[in-house]
Short mmCIF file of C-alpha atoms in Angstrom, two decimals:
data_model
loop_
_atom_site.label_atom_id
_atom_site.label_comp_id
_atom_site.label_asym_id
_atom_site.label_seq_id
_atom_site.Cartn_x
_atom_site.Cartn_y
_atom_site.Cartn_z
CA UNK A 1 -45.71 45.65 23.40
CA UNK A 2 -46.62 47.78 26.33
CA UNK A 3 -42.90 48.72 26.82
CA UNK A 4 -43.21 49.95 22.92
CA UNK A 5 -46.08 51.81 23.78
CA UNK A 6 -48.96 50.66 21.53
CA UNK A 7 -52.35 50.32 22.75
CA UNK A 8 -54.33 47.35 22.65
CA UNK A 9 -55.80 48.17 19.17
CA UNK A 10 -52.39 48.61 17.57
CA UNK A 11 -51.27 45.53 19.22
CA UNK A 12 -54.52 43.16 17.29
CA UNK A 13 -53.55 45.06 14.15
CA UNK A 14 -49.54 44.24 14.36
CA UNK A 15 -50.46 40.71 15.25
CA UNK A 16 -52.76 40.68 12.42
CA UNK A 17 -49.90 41.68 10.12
CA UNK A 18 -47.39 38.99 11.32
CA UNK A 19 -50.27 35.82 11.73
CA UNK A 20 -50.90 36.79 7.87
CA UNK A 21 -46.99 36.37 7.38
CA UNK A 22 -46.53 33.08 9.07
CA UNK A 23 -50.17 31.97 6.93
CA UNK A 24 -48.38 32.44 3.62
CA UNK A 25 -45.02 30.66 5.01
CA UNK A 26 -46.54 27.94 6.14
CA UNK A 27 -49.19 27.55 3.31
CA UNK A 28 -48.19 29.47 0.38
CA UNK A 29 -51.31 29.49 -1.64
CA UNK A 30 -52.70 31.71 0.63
CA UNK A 31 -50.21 34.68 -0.76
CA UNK A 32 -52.12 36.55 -3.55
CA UNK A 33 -48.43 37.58 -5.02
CA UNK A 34 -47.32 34.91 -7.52
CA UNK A 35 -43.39 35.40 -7.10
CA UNK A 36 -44.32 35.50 -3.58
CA UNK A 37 -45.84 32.58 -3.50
CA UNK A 38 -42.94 30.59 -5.24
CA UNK A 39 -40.19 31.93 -3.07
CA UNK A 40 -42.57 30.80 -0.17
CA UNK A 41 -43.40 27.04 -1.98
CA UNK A 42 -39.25 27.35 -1.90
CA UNK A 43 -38.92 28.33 1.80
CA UNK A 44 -41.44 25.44 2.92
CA UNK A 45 -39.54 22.63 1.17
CA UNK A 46 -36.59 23.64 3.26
CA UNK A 47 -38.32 22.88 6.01
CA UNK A 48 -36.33 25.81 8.02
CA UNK A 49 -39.54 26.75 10.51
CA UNK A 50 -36.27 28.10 12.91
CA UNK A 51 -35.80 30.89 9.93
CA UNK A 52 -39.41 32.19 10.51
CA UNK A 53 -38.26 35.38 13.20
CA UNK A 54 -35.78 36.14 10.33
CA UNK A 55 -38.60 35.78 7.27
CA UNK A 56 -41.47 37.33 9.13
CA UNK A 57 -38.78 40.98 9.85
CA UNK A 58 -38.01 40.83 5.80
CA UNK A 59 -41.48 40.88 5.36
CA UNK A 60 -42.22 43.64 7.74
CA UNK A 61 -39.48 45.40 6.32
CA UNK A 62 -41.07 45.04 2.41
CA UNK A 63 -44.70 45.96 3.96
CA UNK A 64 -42.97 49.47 5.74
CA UNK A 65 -40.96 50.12 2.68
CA UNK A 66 -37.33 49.95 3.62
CA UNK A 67 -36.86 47.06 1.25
CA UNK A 68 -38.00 46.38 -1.87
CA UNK A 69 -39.36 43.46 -3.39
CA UNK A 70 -36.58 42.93 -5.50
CA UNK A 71 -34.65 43.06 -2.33
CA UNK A 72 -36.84 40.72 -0.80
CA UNK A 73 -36.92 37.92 -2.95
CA UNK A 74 -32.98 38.14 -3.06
CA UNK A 75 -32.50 37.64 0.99
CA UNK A 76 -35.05 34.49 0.22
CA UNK A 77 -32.80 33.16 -2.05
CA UNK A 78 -29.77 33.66 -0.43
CA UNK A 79 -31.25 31.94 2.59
CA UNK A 80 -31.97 28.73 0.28
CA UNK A 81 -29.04 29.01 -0.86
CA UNK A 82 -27.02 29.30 2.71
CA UNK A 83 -29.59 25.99 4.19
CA UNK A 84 -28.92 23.62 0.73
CA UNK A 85 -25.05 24.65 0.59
CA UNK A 86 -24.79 23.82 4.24
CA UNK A 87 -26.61 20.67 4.03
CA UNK A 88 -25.30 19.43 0.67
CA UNK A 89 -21.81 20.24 2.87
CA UNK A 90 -22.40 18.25 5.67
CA UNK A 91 -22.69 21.26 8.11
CA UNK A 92 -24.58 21.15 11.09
CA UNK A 93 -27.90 22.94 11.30
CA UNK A 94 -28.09 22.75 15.28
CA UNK A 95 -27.41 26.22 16.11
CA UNK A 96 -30.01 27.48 13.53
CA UNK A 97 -32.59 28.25 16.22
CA UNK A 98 -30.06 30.97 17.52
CA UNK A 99 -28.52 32.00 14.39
CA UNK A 100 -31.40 33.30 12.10
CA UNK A 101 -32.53 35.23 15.12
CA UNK A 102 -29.23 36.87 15.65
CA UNK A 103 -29.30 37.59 12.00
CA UNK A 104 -31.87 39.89 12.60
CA UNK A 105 -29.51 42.89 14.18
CA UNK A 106 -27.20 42.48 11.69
CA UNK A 107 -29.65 43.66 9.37
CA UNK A 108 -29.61 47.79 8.86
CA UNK A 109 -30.14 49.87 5.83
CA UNK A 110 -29.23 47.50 3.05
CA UNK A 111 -30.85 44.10 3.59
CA UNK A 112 -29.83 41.81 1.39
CA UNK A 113 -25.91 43.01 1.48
CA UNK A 114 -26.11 43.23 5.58
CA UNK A 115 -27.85 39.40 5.44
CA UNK A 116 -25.21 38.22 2.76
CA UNK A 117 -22.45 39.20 5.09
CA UNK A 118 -24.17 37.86 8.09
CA UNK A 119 -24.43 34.41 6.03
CA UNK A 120 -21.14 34.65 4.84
CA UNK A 121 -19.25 34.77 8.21
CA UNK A 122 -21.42 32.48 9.94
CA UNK A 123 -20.00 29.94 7.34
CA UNK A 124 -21.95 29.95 3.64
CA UNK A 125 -20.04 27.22 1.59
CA UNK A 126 -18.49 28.86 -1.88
CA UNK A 127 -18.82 27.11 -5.27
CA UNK A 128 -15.92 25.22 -5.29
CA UNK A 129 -16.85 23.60 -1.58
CA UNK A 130 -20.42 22.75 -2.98
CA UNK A 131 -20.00 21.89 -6.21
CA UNK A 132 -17.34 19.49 -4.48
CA UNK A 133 -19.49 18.18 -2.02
CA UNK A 134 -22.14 17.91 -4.43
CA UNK A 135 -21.07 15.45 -7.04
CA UNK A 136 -20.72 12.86 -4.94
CA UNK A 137 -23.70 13.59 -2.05
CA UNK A 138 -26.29 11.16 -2.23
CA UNK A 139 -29.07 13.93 -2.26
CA UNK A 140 -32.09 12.07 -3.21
CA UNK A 141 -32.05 9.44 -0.62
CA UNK A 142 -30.91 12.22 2.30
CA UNK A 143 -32.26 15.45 1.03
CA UNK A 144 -35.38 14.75 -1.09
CA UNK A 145 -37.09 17.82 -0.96
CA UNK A 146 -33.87 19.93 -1.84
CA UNK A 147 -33.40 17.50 -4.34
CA UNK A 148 -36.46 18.66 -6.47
CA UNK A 149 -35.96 21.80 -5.63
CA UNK A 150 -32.63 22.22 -6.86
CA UNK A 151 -33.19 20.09 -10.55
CA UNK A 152 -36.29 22.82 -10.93
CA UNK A 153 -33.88 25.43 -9.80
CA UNK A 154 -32.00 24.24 -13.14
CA UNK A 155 -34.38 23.65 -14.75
CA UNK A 156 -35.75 26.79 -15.25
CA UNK A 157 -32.46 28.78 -15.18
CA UNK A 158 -31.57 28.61 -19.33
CA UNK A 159 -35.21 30.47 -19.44
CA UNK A 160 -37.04 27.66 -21.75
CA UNK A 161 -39.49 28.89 -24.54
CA UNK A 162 -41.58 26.49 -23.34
CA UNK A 163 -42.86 26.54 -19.96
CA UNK A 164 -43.41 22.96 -18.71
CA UNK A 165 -45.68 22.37 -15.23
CA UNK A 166 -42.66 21.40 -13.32
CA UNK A 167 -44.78 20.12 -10.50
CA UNK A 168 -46.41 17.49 -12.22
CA UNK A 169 -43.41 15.84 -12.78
CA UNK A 170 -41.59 13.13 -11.08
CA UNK A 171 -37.83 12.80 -10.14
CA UNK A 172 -36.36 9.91 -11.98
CA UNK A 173 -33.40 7.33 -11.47
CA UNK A 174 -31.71 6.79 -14.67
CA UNK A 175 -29.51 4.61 -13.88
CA UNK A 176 -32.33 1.88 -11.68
CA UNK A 177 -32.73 2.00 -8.02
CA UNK A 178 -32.47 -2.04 -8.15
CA UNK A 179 -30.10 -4.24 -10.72
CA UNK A 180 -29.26 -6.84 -8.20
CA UNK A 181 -32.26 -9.47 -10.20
CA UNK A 182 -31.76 -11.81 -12.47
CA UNK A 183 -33.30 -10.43 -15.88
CA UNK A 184 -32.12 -9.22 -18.72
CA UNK A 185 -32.04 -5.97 -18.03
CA UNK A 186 -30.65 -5.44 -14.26
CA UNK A 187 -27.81 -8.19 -16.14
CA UNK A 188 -27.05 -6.01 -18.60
CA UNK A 189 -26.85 -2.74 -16.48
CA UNK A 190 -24.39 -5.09 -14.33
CA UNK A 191 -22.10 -5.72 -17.35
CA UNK A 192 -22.04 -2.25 -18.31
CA UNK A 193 -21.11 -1.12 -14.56
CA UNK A 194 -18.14 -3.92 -14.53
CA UNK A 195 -17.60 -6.19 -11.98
CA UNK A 196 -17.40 -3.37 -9.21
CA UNK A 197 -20.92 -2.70 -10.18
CA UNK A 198 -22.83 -3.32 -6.88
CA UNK A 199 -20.11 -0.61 -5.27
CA UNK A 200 -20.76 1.99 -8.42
CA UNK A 201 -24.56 1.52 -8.34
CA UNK A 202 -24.26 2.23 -4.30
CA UNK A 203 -22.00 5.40 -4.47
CA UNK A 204 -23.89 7.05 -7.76
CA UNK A 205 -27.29 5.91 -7.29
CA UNK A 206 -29.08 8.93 -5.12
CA UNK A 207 -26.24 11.19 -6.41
CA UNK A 208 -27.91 14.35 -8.85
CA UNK A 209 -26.00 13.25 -11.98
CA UNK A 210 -28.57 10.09 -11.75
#
């Protein structure tokens, strides 16, 4: 800071600005800016504290006003969607402390496009990869926090009439996490599986089409 030149004053205020930043990442209540708040809720479940550096510049960039909120929200999605591709992928996340920092000087004039290319070289799965990779990935036993928030994701994409509280709900096998009992009704689930049913109920179980 001294090599920047701001006095002592300037320095409390700028640290003021980016403690308030890391506040509503790490408890997004505090944010008085609903969307905000969401995107943060979002960010937290990702549990990506190593994409703070990159977070806290977006936000300094939205509070200067070289990017929008519009913008803003965008680069926060795309960096969900770069982290649950990955992991739904079976990429490795070790070389996240160095990357989202780098990530930073690609950034120029447009944001979201300059991040999106960043993302994209350092290796953001396409559709076909994921959706690939996803059928199969046992999500709720290895990812459980992206698993909710990917079915709200979906939820709320076809834009309901209704609005339900999403976070009073609670994820749900449908096909049971145990049918290796006796009773009737782990017996029947058994017969409907066929006699490869222990394998079937192991591979599909945590899957998201269950």
């Amino acid at each position: 800071n001294l090599a920047r030149g701001l006095t002592p004053v300037a320095q409390v205020v700028e640290l003021q600005k980016f403690a308030k930043f890391e506040l509503w990442l790490r408890r997004p209540l505090t944010c008085d800016i609903a969307d905000f708040r969401e995107a943060f809720s979002q960010i937290l479940a990702l549990d990506i504290t190593t994409a703070h550096p990159l977070l806290l510049h977006l936000l300094h960039r939205h509070e200067q006003g070289t990017l929008d909120k519009a913008g803003l929200l965008g680069c926060f999605t795309d960096l969900a969607s770069f982290v649950i591709r990955r992991s739904v992928c079976g990429e490795s996340t070790r070389g996240y402390g160095r990357l989202f920092p780098v990530a930073i000087r690609g950034i120029r004039q447009h944001a979201r496009e300059d991040l999106r290319e960043f993302l994209l070289r350092e290796g953001w799965p396409d559709d076909a990869a994921f959706v690939a990779h996803l059928v199969e990935f046992p999500i709720y036993k290895r990812e459980r926090n992206k698993c909710r928030l990917l079915l709200e994701t979906l939820e709320r994409e076809p834009g309901h009439k209704e609005e339900v509280n999403l976070k009073r709900l609670s994820v749900e096998h449908v096909l049971p996490q145990t049918i290796d009992s006796d009773d009737d009704d782990t017996k029947s689930w058994q017969r409907m599986l066929g006699p490869n049913w222990r394998i079937l109920h192991e591979k599909w179980l945590h899957t998201l089409g269950n």
